[in-house]
mmCIF file of C-alpha atoms in Angstrom:
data_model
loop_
_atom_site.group_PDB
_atom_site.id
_atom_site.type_symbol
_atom_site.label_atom_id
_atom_site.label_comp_id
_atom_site.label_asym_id
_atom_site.label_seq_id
_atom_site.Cartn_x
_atom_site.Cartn_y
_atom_site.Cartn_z
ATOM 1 C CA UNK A 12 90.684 85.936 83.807
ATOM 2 C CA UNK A 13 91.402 84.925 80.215
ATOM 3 C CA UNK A 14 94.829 86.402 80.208
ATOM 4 C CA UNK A 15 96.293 84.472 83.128
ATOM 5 C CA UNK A 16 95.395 81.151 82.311
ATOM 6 C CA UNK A 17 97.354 81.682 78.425
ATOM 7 C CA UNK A 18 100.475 83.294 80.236
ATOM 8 C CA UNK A 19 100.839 80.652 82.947
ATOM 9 C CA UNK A 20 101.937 78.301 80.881
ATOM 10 C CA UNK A 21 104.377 80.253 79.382
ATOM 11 C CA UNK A 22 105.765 82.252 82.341
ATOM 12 C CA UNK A 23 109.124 80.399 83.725
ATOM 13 C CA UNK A 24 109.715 79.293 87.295
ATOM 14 C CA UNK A 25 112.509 82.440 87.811
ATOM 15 C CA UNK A 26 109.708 85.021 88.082
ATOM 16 C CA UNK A 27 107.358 85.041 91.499
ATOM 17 C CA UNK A 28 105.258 88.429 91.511
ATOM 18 C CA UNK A 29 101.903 88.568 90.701
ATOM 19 C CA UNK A 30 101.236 85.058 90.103
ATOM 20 C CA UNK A 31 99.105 82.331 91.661
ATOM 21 C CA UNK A 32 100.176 79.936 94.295
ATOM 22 C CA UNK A 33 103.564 81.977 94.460
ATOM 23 C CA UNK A 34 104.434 84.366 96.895
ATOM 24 C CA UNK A 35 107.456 86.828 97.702
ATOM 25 C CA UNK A 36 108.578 84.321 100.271
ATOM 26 C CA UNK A 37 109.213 81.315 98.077
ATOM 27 C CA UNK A 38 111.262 83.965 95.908
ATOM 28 C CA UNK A 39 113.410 84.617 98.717
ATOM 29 C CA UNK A 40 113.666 81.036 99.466
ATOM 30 C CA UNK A 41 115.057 80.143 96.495
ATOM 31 C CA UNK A 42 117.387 82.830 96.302
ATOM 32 C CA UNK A 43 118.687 81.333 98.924
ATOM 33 C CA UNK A 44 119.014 77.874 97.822
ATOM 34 C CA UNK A 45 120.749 79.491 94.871
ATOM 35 C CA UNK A 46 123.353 81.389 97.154
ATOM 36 C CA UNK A 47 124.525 78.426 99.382
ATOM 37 C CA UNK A 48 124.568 76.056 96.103
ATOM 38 C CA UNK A 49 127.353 78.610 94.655
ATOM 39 C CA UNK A 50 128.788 79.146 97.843
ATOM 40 C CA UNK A 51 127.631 82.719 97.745
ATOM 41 C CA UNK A 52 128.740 83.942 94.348
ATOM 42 C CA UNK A 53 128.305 87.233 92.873
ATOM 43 C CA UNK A 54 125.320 89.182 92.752
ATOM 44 C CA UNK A 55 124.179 90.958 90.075
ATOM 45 C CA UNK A 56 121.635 93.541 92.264
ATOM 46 C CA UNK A 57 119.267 95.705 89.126
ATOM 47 C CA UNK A 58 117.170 98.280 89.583
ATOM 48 C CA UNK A 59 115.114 99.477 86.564
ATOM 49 C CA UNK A 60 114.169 103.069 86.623
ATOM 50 C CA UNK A 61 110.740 103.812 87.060
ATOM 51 C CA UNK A 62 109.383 100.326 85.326
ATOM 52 C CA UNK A 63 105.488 100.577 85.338
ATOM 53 C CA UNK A 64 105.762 104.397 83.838
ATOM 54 C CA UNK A 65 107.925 103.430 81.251
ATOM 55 C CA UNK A 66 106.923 100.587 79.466
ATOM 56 C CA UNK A 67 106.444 101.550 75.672
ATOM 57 C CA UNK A 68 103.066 100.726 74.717
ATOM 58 C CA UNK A 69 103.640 99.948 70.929
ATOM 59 C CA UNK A 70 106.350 97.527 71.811
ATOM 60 C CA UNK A 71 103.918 95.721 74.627
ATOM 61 C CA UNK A 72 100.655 95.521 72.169
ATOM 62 C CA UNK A 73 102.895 93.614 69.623
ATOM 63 C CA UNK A 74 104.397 91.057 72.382
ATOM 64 C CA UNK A 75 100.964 90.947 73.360
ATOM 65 C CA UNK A 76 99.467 89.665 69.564
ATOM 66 C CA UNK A 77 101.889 86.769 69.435
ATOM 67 C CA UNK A 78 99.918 85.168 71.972
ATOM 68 C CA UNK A 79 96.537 86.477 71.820
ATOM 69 C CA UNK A 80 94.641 86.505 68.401
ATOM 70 C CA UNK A 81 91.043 87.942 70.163
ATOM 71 C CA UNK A 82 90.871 91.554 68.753
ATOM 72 C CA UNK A 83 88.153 92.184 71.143
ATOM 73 C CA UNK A 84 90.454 91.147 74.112
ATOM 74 C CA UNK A 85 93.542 93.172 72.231
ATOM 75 C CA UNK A 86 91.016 96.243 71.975
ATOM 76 C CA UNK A 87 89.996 96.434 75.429
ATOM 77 C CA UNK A 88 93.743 96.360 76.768
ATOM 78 C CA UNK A 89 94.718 99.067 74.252
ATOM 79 C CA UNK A 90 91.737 101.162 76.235
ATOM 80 C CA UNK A 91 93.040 100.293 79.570
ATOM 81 C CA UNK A 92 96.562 101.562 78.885
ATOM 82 C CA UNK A 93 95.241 104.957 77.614
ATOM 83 C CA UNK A 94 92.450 105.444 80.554
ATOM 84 C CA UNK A 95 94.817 107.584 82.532
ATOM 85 C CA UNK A 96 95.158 108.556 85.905
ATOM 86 C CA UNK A 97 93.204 110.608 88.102
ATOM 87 C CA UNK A 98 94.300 112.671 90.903
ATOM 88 C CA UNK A 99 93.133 115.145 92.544
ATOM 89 C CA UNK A 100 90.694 115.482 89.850
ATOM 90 C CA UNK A 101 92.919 115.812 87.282
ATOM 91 C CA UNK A 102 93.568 112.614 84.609
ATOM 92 C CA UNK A 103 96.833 112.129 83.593
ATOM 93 C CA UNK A 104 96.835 110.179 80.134
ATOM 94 C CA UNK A 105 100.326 108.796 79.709
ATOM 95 C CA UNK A 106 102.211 107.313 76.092
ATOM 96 C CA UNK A 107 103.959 104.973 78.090
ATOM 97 C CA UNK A 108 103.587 102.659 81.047
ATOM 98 C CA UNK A 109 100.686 100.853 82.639
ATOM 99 C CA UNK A 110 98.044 102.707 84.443
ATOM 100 C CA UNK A 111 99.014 102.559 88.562
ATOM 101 C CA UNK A 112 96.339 100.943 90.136
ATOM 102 C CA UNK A 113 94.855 99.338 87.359
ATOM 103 C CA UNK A 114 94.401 95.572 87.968
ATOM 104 C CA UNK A 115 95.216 94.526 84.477
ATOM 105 C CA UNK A 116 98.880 96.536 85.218
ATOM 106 C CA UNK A 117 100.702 93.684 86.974
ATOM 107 C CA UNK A 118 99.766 90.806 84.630
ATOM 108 C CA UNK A 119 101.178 93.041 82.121
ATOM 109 C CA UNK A 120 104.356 94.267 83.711
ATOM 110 C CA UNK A 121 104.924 90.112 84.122
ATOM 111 C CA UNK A 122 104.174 90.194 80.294
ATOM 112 C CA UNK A 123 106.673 92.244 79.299
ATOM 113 C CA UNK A 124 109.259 91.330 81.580
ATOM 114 C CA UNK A 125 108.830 88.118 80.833
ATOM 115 C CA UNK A 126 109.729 88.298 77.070
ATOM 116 C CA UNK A 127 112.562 91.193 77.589
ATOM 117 C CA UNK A 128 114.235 89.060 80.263
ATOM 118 C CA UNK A 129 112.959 86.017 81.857
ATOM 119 C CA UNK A 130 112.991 84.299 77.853
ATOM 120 C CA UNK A 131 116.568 86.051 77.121
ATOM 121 C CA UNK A 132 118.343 85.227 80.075
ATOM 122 C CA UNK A 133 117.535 81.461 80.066
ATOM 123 C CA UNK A 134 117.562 81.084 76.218
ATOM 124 C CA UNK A 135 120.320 83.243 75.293
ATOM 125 C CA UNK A 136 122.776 84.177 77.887
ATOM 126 C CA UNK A 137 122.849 81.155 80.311
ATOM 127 C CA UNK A 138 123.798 78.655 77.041
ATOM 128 C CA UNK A 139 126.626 81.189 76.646
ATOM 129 C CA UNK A 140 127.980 80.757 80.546
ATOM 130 C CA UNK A 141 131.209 79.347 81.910
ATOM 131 C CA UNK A 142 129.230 78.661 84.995
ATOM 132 C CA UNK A 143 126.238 78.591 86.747
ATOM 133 C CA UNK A 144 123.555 80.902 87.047
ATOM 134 C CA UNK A 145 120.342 81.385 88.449
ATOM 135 C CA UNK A 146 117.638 84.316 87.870
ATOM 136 C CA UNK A 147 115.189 85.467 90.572
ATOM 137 C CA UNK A 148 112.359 88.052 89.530
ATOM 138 C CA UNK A 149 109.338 89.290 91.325
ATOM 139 C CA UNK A 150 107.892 91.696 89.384
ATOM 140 C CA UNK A 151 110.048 94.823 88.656
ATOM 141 C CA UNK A 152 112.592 93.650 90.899
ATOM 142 C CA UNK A 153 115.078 90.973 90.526
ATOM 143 C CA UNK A 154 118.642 89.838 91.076
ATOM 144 C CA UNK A 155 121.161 87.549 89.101
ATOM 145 C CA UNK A 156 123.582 84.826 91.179
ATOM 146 C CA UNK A 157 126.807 83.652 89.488
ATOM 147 C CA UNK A 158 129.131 81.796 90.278
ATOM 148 C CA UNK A 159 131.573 83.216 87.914
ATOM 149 C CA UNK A 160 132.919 87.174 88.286
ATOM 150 C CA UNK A 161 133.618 86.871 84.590
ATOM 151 C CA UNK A 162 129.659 85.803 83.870
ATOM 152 C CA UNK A 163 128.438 88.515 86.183
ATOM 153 C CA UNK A 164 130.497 91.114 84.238
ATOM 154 C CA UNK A 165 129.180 90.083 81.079
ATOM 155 C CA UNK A 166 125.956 90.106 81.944
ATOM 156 C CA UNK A 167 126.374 93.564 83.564
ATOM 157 C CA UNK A 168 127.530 94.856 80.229
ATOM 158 C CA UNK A 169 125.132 93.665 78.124
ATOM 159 C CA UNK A 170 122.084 94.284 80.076
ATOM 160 C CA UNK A 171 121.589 98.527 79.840
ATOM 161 C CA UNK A 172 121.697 97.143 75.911
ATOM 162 C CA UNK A 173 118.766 95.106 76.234
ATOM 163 C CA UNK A 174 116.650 96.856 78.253
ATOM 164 C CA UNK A 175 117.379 99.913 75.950
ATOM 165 C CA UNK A 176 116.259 97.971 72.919
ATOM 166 C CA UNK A 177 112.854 97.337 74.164
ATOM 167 C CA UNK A 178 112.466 101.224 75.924
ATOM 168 C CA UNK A 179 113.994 100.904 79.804
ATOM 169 C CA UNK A 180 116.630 102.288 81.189
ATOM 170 C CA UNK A 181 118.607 100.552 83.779
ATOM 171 C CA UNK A 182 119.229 102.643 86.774
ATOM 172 C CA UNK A 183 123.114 103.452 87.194
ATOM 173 C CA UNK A 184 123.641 104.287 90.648
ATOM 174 C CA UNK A 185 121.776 101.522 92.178
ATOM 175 C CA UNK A 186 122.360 98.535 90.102
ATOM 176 C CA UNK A 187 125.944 96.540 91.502
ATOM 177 C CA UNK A 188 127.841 94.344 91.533
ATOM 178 C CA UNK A 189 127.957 92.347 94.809
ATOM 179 C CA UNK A 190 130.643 90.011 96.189
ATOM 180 C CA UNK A 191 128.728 87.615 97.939
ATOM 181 C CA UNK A 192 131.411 85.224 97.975
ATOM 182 C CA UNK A 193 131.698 82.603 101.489
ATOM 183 C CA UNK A 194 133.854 84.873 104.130
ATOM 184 C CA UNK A 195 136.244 81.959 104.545
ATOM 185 C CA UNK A 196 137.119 81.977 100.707
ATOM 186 C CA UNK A 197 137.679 85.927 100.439
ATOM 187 C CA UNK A 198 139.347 86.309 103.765
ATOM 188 C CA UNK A 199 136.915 89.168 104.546
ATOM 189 C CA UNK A 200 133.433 90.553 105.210
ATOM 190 C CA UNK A 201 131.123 90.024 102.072
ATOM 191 C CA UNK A 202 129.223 92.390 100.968
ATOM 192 C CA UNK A 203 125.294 92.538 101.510
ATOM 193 C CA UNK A 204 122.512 93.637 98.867
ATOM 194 C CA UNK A 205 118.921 93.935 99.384
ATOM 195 C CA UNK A 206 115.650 92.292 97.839
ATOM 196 C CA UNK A 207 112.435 92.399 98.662
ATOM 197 C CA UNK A 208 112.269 94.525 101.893
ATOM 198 C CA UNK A 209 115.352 92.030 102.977
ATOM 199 C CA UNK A 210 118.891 92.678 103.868
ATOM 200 C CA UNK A 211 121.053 89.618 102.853
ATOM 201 C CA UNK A 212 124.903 88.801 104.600
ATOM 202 C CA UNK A 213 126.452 86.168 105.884
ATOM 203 C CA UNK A 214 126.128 85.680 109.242
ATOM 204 C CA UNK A 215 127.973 83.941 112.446
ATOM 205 C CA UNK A 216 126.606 80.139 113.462
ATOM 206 C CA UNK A 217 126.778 78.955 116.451
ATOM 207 C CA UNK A 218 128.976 75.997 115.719
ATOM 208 C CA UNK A 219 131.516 79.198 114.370
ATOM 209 C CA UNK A 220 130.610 78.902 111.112
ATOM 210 C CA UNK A 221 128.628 81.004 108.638
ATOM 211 C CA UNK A 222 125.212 80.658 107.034
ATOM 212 C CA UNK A 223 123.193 83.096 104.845
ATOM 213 C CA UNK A 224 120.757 85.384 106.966
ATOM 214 C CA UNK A 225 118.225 88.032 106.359
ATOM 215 C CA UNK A 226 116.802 90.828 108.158
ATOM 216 C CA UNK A 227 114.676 93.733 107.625
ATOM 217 C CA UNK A 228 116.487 96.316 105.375
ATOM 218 C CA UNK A 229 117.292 99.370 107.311
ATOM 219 C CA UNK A 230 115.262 101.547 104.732
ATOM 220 C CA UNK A 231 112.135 99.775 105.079
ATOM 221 C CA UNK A 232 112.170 99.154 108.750
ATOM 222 C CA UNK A 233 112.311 103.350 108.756
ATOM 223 C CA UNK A 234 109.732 103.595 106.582
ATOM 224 C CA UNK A 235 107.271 101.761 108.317
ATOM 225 C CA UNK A 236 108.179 103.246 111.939
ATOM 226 C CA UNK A 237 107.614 106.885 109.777
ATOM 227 C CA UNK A 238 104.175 105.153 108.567
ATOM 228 C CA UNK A 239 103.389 104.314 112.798
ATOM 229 C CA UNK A 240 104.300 107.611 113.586
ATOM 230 C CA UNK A 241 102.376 109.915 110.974
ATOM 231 C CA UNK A 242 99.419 107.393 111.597
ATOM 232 C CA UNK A 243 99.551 107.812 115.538
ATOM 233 C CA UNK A 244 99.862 111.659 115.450
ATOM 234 C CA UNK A 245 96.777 111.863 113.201
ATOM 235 C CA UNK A 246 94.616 109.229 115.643
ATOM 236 C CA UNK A 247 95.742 110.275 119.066
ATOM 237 C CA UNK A 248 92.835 111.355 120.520
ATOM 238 C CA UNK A 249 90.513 108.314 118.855
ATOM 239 C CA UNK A 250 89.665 105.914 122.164
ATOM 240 C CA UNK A 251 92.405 103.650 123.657
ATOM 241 C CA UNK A 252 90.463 100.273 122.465
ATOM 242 C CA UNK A 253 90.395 101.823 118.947
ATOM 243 C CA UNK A 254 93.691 102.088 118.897
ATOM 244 C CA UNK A 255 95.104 99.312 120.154
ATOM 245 C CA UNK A 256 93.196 97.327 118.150
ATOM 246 C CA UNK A 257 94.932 98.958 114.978
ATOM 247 C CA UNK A 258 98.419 98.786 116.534
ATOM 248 C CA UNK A 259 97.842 95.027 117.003
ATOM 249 C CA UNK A 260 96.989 95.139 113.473
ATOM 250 C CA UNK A 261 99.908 96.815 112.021
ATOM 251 C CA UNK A 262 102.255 94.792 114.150
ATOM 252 C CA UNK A 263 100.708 91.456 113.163
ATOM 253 C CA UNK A 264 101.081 92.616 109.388
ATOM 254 C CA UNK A 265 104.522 93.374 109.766
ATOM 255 C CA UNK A 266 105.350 90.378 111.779
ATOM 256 C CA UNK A 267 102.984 87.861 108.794
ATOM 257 C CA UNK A 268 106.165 89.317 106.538
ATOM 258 C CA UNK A 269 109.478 89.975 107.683
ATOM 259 C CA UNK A 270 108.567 87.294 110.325
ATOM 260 C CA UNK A 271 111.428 84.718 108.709
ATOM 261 C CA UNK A 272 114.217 82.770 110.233
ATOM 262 C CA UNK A 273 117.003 85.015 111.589
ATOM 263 C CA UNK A 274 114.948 88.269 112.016
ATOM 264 C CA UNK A 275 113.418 88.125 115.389
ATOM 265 C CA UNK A 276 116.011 90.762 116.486
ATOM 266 C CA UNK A 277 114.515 93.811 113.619
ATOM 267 C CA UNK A 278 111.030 92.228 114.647
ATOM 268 C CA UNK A 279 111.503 92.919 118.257
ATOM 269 C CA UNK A 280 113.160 96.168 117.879
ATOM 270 C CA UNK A 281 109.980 97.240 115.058
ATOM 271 C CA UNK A 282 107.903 96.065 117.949
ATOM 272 C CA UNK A 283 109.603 98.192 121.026
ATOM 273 C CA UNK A 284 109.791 101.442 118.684
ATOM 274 C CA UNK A 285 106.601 101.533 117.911
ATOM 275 C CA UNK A 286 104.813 101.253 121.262
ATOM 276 C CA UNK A 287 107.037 103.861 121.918
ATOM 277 C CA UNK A 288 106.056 106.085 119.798
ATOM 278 C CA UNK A 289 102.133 104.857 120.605
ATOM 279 C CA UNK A 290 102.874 106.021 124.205
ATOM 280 C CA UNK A 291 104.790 109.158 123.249
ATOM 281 C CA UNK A 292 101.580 110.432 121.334
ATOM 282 C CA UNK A 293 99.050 109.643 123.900
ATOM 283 C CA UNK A 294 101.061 111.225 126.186
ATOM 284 C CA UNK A 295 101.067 114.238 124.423
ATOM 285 C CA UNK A 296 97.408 114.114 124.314
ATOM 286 C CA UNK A 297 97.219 115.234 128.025
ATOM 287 C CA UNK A 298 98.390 118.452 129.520
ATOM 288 C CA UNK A 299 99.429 116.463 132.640
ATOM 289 C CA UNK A 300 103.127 115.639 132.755
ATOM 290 C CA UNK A 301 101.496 111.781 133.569
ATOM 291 C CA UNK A 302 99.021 112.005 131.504
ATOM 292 C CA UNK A 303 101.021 108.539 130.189
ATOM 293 C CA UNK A 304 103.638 107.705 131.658
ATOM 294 C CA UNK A 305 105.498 105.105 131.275
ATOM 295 C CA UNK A 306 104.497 102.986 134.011
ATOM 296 C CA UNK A 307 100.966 103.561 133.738
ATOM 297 C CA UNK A 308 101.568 102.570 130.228
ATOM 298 C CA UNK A 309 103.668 99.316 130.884
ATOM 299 C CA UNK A 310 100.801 98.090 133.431
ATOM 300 C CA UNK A 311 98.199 99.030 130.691
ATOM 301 C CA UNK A 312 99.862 96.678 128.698
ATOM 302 C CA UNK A 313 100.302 93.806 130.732
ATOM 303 C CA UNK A 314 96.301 93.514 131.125
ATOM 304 C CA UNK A 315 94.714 91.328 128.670
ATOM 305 C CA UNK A 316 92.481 94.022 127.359
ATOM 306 C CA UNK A 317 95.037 95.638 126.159
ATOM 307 C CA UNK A 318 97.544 92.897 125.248
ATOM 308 C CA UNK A 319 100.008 93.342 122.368
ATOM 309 C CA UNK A 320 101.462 90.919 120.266
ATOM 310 C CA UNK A 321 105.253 89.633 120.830
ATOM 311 C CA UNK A 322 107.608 89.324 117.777
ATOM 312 C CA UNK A 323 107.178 86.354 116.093
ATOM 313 C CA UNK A 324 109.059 83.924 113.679
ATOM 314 C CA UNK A 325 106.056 83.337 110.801
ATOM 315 C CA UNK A 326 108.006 81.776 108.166
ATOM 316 C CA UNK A 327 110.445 79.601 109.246
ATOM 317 C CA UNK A 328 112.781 78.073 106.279
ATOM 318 C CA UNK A 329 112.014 75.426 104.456
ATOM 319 C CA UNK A 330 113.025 73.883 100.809
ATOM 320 C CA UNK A 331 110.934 74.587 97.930
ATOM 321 C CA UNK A 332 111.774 71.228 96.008
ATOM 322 C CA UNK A 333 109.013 72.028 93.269
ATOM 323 C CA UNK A 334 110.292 75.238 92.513
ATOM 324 C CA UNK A 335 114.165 74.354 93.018
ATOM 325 C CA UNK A 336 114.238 71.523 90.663
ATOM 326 C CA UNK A 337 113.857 72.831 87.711
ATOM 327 C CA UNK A 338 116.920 74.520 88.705
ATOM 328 C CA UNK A 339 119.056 71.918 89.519
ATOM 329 C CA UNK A 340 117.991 69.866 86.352
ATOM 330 C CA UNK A 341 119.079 72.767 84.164
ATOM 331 C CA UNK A 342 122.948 72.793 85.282
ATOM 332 C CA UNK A 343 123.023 68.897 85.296
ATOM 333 C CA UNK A 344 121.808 68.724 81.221
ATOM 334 C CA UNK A 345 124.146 71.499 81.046
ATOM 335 C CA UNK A 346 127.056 69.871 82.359
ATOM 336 C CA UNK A 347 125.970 66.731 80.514
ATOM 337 C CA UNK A 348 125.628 69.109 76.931
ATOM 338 C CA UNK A 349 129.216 69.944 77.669
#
């Protein structure tokens, strides 16, 4: 409460997570006003390995006291990063990193981010561009557009540096380059890349032309078909209106966020897969070969008792001038500056 209120006004526009009055679906919209401004460009796709366990706590307490002077305030967050972790009954006391679970952890994860690469990366390495740039972070997780290959490369370089100066480690394998480039100006299929939960590529109008699409990444629409089915094997023999009533509930949670513009297609197929595998476990329930069969199932479903929510469009497009402005004044004082 005293924290956030400081930090606000010093946190830039580029970074989304953990903050009031933003959410992961403005980030995602102004990724992609970034995208079709540059045509595509190249994306710069990081993944930081293991961020909230590694974040050096001497390093964090002094970006911490250039902004807050209260030694009270600076002793009670030095307790909260050694309380520790307990599991199973055993506490875990770490050197580095931010407790997991601990509400202070995400405020401070924005801290530190903020000052080892939200501050850099518009104060020091955009200045220093041939082109434009544009920086999207939510939390942990964040991804660089270019329009230059030469800027992207650059910035590629330099970054494992930076992050190693202030004790994180950039993870090799899954941070990339992506060609993101406009199909009709590399005379072949881009190359997709994925942020937050999303799969971005370029995809087929139907005029014939191409606009930027997402859908649910492949990874995460597994996951949370593996989360449907572990959860309907352990509740199977719980009462039909029990259940439905927390299938409806974990369908309308995944629809309220992959629900965008685009996706209905990985919404409907979520949907479909996991009443199947709802029916497949109260099936097995029954030592009848009908205990549920399919069409007793189907005209279970069409009553209203037992109704289940269609796939959905939740968040359909729209501009975020507020938070896309700031943006486009940057590159037109640039372009004036030069």
């Amino acid at each position: 409460m005293l924290l956030e209120p400081i930090y606000e006004r010093d946190f830039l526009d580029c970074s989304f997570g953990f903050r009031p009055r933003r959410s992961a679906h403005q980030a995602l919209d102004v990724l992609r006003e970034a995208l079709t401004g540059m045509n595509g460009g190249w994306v710069l796709d990081v993944d930081i390995r293991s961020y909230f366990d590694s974040i050096p706590h001497s390093q964090l307490h002094e970006i911490l006291r250039r902004r807050v002077k209260d030694s009270v305030i600076l002793r009670l967050l030095s307790k909260w990063l050694r309380a520790g972790v307990q599991a199973d009954g055993i506490v875990t006391v770490s050197e580095d990193g931010t407790p997991q679970g601990g509400v202070i952890s995400p405020l401070l994860s924005n801290i530190y981010l903020h000052t080892v690469l939200d501050v850099w990366f518009e104060g020091v390495v955009c200045p220093r561009l041939k082109g434009p740039a544009k920086l999207i972070r939510f939390a942990d997780d964040f991804v660089i557009v270019f329009q230059r290959q030469e800027d992207a490369q650059r910035v590629l370089e330099v970054l494992p540096k930076r992050f190693g100066k202030y004790g994180l480690t950039i993870h090799p394998e899954k941070t990339r380059l992506v060609d993101f480039r406009h199909p009709w100006d590399i005379k072949k299929k881009p190359e997709t890349f994925d942020f937050l939960g999303f799969t971005h590529y370029w995809g087929k109008t139907t005029k014939g032309g191409f606009c930027i699409r997402k859908k649910t990444a492949s990874p995460k629409l597994r996951r949370s078909l593996q989360g449907i089915h572990v959860w309907c094997k352990k509740y199977r023999h719980k009462e039909l209106a029990w259940q439905h009533q927390r299938i409806c509930q974990k369908l309308q949670g995944h629809f309220a966020y992959y629900g965008v513009t685009g996706n209905y297609v990985s919404l409907a197929a979520f949907r479909d897969h996991a009443l199947r595998i709802w029916r497949y476990w109260l099936n097995c329930r029954s030592r009848k070969r009908d205990g549920m069969s399919w069409k007793r199932f189907n005209s279970l479903l069409q009553t209203r008792k037992f109704h289940v929510p269609v796939a959905r469009i939740v968040h359909p497009w729209k501009r975020h001038t507020q938070l896309c402005l700031s943006f486009q004044q940057t590159h037109v004082s640039r372009n004036r500056m030069r």
